């Protein structure tokens, strides 16, 4: 009876964790990505502590929810963060956790030099435990770094075999990397805390169950929420604080100025004012900036075959996918007709090609005509300063590559070295 109850609680914990973290990730453009990253990081100590000392009995063995539910969820959230943003963003929480845990170990060593007072008879400071936990967290974060790289690389590699099976790739990647993690982290638990070998198999089975739960919820989110609700998610949530001051109202009005009335993205006038400054600022900082030109393929056929109102719906759907796939630091502009321009500061050419391919794939698999035919786009990619040091030069290079993409059969990405082939 107790094992069944623990299993039910295990499932509830996994669902609650996923719902909370995906909500923060989904609304990152409004709340800020920092909210999601902070929530991801603050649980690391609890995850490690629970994995060290807190175990419950499930029908298939003794399990720590800290490792099986929360750490497994964190790794799957990192993969989802990569799918929504990019590898550069994913590195930030990993580096932060690793350095923070090293600091914890260092502080524990310094604290041992003190002679602490016995303030309360019921609580004795245990610096050795803090140091022990610190080393466990350092080891766990080092594993997390390897896990994060591995799960991303494996997910991309599986695209060679299951290009359109996103959920299957998500599931297999979780199975493989959490098996690797279970071996690595359990070795540390066994060494530092003498956790018995029998707990290894229970923990591994629990992680596999957690991956199945997270993959099922990911499938629901991917196909029922993010794609169908992308247009709504791209719009701002009503915020009561937006009505509190005149300055906030003024900033909101300024933000709305220069928007394309149909799609809601910035218009060409706003692009001509802001894009050159974005490139200039990136080059001043010694970084790159990549420009993408995205053009809907055979868009005239959509207008002629289904009418201009349906054509407008297709443009709005494309704009929505651009808004939810690009990062918060990127800017999207409607260049004219069925063309959009994305300016991506801090993005080199290879990263820009990967981002463009993800955009192309997302649109091809989620935007459809009224008779359920896929809508595709062609994308030209150019990067400052390699393709020019001013926006006009880079835009011209991207436009030439867009023309090459059209000549190459459409529904493809063309960069400096030609048509991108990821599979």
PDB file of N, CA, C and O in Angstrom, residues 48 52 105 128-129 131-140 184-195:
ATOM      1  N   UNK A  48      20.587  17.407  -4.707  1.00  0.00           N
ATOM      2  CA  UNK A  48      21.752  16.656  -4.251  1.00  0.00           C
ATOM      3  C   UNK A  48      21.539  16.107  -2.844  1.00  0.00           C
ATOM      4  O   UNK A  48      21.887  14.956  -2.548  1.00  0.00           O
ATOM      5  N   UNK A  52      21.278  12.139  -1.643  1.00  0.00           N
ATOM      6  CA  UNK A  52      22.227  11.590  -0.682  1.00  0.00           C
ATOM      7  C   UNK A  52      21.542  10.884   0.482  1.00  0.00           C
ATOM      8  O   UNK A  52      22.028   9.854   0.961  1.00  0.00           O
ATOM      9  N   UNK A 105      32.084  24.600  -1.783  1.00  0.00           N
ATOM     10  CA  UNK A 105      33.165  23.768  -1.252  1.00  0.00           C
ATOM     11  C   UNK A 105      34.244  24.638  -0.609  1.00  0.00           C
ATOM     12  O   UNK A 105      34.737  24.355   0.493  1.00  0.00           O
ATOM     13  N   UNK A 128      31.454  19.298   8.167  1.00  0.00           N
ATOM     14  CA  UNK A 128      31.895  18.179   7.344  1.00  0.00           C
ATOM     15  C   UNK A 128      30.805  17.756   6.358  1.00  0.00           C
ATOM     16  O   UNK A 128      31.091  17.423   5.201  1.00  0.00           O
ATOM     17  N   UNK A 129      29.547  17.779   6.833  1.00  0.00           N
ATOM     18  CA  UNK A 129      28.445  17.424   5.941  1.00  0.00           C
ATOM     19  C   UNK A 129      28.315  18.445   4.813  1.00  0.00           C
ATOM     20  O   UNK A 129      28.090  18.088   3.656  1.00  0.00           O
ATOM     21  N   UNK A 131      30.705  20.271   3.542  1.00  0.00           N
ATOM     22  CA  UNK A 131      31.802  20.051   2.606  1.00  0.00           C
ATOM     23  C   UNK A 131      31.525  18.824   1.736  1.00  0.00           C
ATOM     24  O   UNK A 131      31.758  18.837   0.526  1.00  0.00           O
ATOM     25  N   UNK A 132      31.024  17.775   2.373  1.00  0.00           N
ATOM     26  CA  UNK A 132      30.695  16.551   1.652  1.00  0.00           C
ATOM     27  C   UNK A 132      29.637  16.816   0.588  1.00  0.00           C
ATOM     28  O   UNK A 132      29.741  16.375  -0.565  1.00  0.00           O
ATOM     29  N   UNK A 133      28.608  17.577   0.967  1.00  0.00           N
ATOM     30  CA  UNK A 133      27.557  17.936   0.016  1.00  0.00           C
ATOM     31  C   UNK A 133      28.106  18.813  -1.094  1.00  0.00           C
ATOM     32  O   UNK A 133      27.709  18.700  -2.254  1.00  0.00           O
ATOM     33  N   UNK A 134      29.047  19.688  -0.737  1.00  0.00           N
ATOM     34  CA  UNK A 134      29.643  20.548  -1.755  1.00  0.00           C
ATOM     35  C   UNK A 134      30.355  19.758  -2.829  1.00  0.00           C
ATOM     36  O   UNK A 134      30.193  20.011  -4.024  1.00  0.00           O
ATOM     37  N   UNK A 135      31.135  18.747  -2.414  1.00  0.00           N
ATOM     38  CA  UNK A 135      31.831  17.931  -3.402  1.00  0.00           C
ATOM     39  C   UNK A 135      30.843  17.123  -4.241  1.00  0.00           C
ATOM     40  O   UNK A 135      31.047  16.943  -5.447  1.00  0.00           O
ATOM     41  N   UNK A 136      29.776  16.646  -3.607  1.00  0.00           N
ATOM     42  CA  UNK A 136      28.756  15.941  -4.367  1.00  0.00           C
ATOM     43  C   UNK A 136      28.123  16.859  -5.411  1.00  0.00           C
ATOM     44  O   UNK A 136      27.850  16.448  -6.540  1.00  0.00           O
ATOM     45  N   UNK A 137      27.883  18.123  -5.021  1.00  0.00           N
ATOM     46  CA  UNK A 137      27.269  19.062  -5.962  1.00  0.00           C
ATOM     47  C   UNK A 137      28.229  19.405  -7.093  1.00  0.00           C
ATOM     48  O   UNK A 137      27.818  19.566  -8.242  1.00  0.00           O
ATOM     49  N   UNK A 138      29.516  19.526  -6.791  1.00  0.00           N
ATOM     50  CA  UNK A 138      30.496  19.782  -7.850  1.00  0.00           C
ATOM     51  C   UNK A 138      30.517  18.612  -8.835  1.00  0.00           C
ATOM     52  O   UNK A 138      30.502  18.798 -10.058  1.00  0.00           O
ATOM     53  N   UNK A 139      30.554  17.390  -8.290  1.00  0.00           N
ATOM     54  CA  UNK A 139      30.554  16.211  -9.158  1.00  0.00           C
ATOM     55  C   UNK A 139      29.255  16.133  -9.958  1.00  0.00           C
ATOM     56  O   UNK A 139      29.262  15.841 -11.160  1.00  0.00           O
ATOM     57  N   UNK A 140      28.128  16.396  -9.288  1.00  0.00           N
ATOM     58  CA  UNK A 140      26.840  16.349  -9.980  1.00  0.00           C
ATOM     59  C   UNK A 140      26.740  17.399 -11.075  1.00  0.00           C
ATOM     60  O   UNK A 140      26.197  17.137 -12.155  1.00  0.00           O
ATOM     61  N   UNK A 184      27.289   7.489 -13.353  1.00  0.00           N
ATOM     62  CA  UNK A 184      28.288   8.428 -12.849  1.00  0.00           C
ATOM     63  C   UNK A 184      27.977   8.954 -11.460  1.00  0.00           C
ATOM     64  O   UNK A 184      28.851   9.003 -10.591  1.00  0.00           O
ATOM     65  N   UNK A 185      26.722   9.363 -11.223  1.00  0.00           N
ATOM     66  CA  UNK A 185      26.399   9.966  -9.932  1.00  0.00           C
ATOM     67  C   UNK A 185      26.303   8.914  -8.835  1.00  0.00           C
ATOM     68  O   UNK A 185      26.677   9.169  -7.688  1.00  0.00           O
ATOM     69  N   UNK A 186      25.810   7.726  -9.174  1.00  0.00           N
ATOM     70  CA  UNK A 186      25.731   6.691  -8.144  1.00  0.00           C
ATOM     71  C   UNK A 186      27.126   6.290  -7.668  1.00  0.00           C
ATOM     72  O   UNK A 186      27.309   5.953  -6.493  1.00  0.00           O
ATOM     73  N   UNK A 187      28.108   6.333  -8.566  1.00  0.00           N
ATOM     74  CA  UNK A 187      29.479   6.024  -8.147  1.00  0.00           C
ATOM     75  C   UNK A 187      29.928   6.976  -7.044  1.00  0.00           C
ATOM     76  O   UNK A 187      30.566   6.556  -6.063  1.00  0.00           O
ATOM     77  N   UNK A 188      29.572   8.275  -7.170  1.00  0.00           N
ATOM     78  CA  UNK A 188      29.929   9.250  -6.134  1.00  0.00           C
ATOM     79  C   UNK A 188      29.145   8.992  -4.850  1.00  0.00           C
ATOM     80  O   UNK A 188      29.691   9.089  -3.743  1.00  0.00           O
ATOM     81  N   UNK A 189      27.855   8.685  -4.971  1.00  0.00           N
ATOM     82  CA  UNK A 189      27.052   8.390  -3.783  1.00  0.00           C
ATOM     83  C   UNK A 189      27.610   7.180  -3.038  1.00  0.00           C
ATOM     84  O   UNK A 189      27.677   7.162  -1.799  1.00  0.00           O
ATOM     85  N   UNK A 190      28.007   6.173  -3.777  1.00  0.00           N
ATOM     86  CA  UNK A 190      28.547   4.962  -3.159  1.00  0.00           C
ATOM     87  C   UNK A 190      29.884   5.262  -2.486  1.00  0.00           C
ATOM     88  O   UNK A 190      30.166   4.761  -1.386  1.00  0.00           O
ATOM     89  N   UNK A 191      30.688   6.104  -3.097  1.00  0.00           N
ATOM     90  CA  UNK A 191      32.014   6.411  -2.559  1.00  0.00           C
ATOM     91  C   UNK A 191      31.922   7.307  -1.329  1.00  0.00           C
ATOM     92  O   UNK A 191      32.548   7.040  -0.300  1.00  0.00           O
ATOM     93  N   UNK A 192      31.140   8.403  -1.416  1.00  0.00           N
ATOM     94  CA  UNK A 192      31.075   9.368  -0.321  1.00  0.00           C
ATOM     95  C   UNK A 192      30.158   8.923   0.815  1.00  0.00           C
ATOM     96  O   UNK A 192      30.445   9.165   1.984  1.00  0.00           O
ATOM     97  N   UNK A 193      29.021   8.318   0.475  1.00  0.00           N
ATOM     98  CA  UNK A 193      27.987   8.058   1.478  1.00  0.00           C
ATOM     99  C   UNK A 193      27.671   6.580   1.651  1.00  0.00           C
ATOM    100  O   UNK A 193      26.753   6.238   2.398  1.00  0.00           O
ATOM    101  N   UNK A 194      28.381   5.727   0.945  1.00  0.00           N
ATOM    102  CA  UNK A 194      28.193   4.281   1.072  1.00  0.00           C
ATOM    103  C   UNK A 194      26.758   3.854   0.778  1.00  0.00           C
ATOM    104  O   UNK A 194      26.205   2.972   1.440  1.00  0.00           O
ATOM    105  N   UNK A 195      26.126   4.505  -0.226  1.00  0.00           N
ATOM    106  CA  UNK A 195      24.781   4.102  -0.646  1.00  0.00           C
ATOM    107  C   UNK A 195      24.875   2.702  -1.270  1.00  0.00           C
ATOM    108  O   UNK A 195      25.745   2.461  -2.116  1.00  0.00           O
TER     109      UNK A 195
END
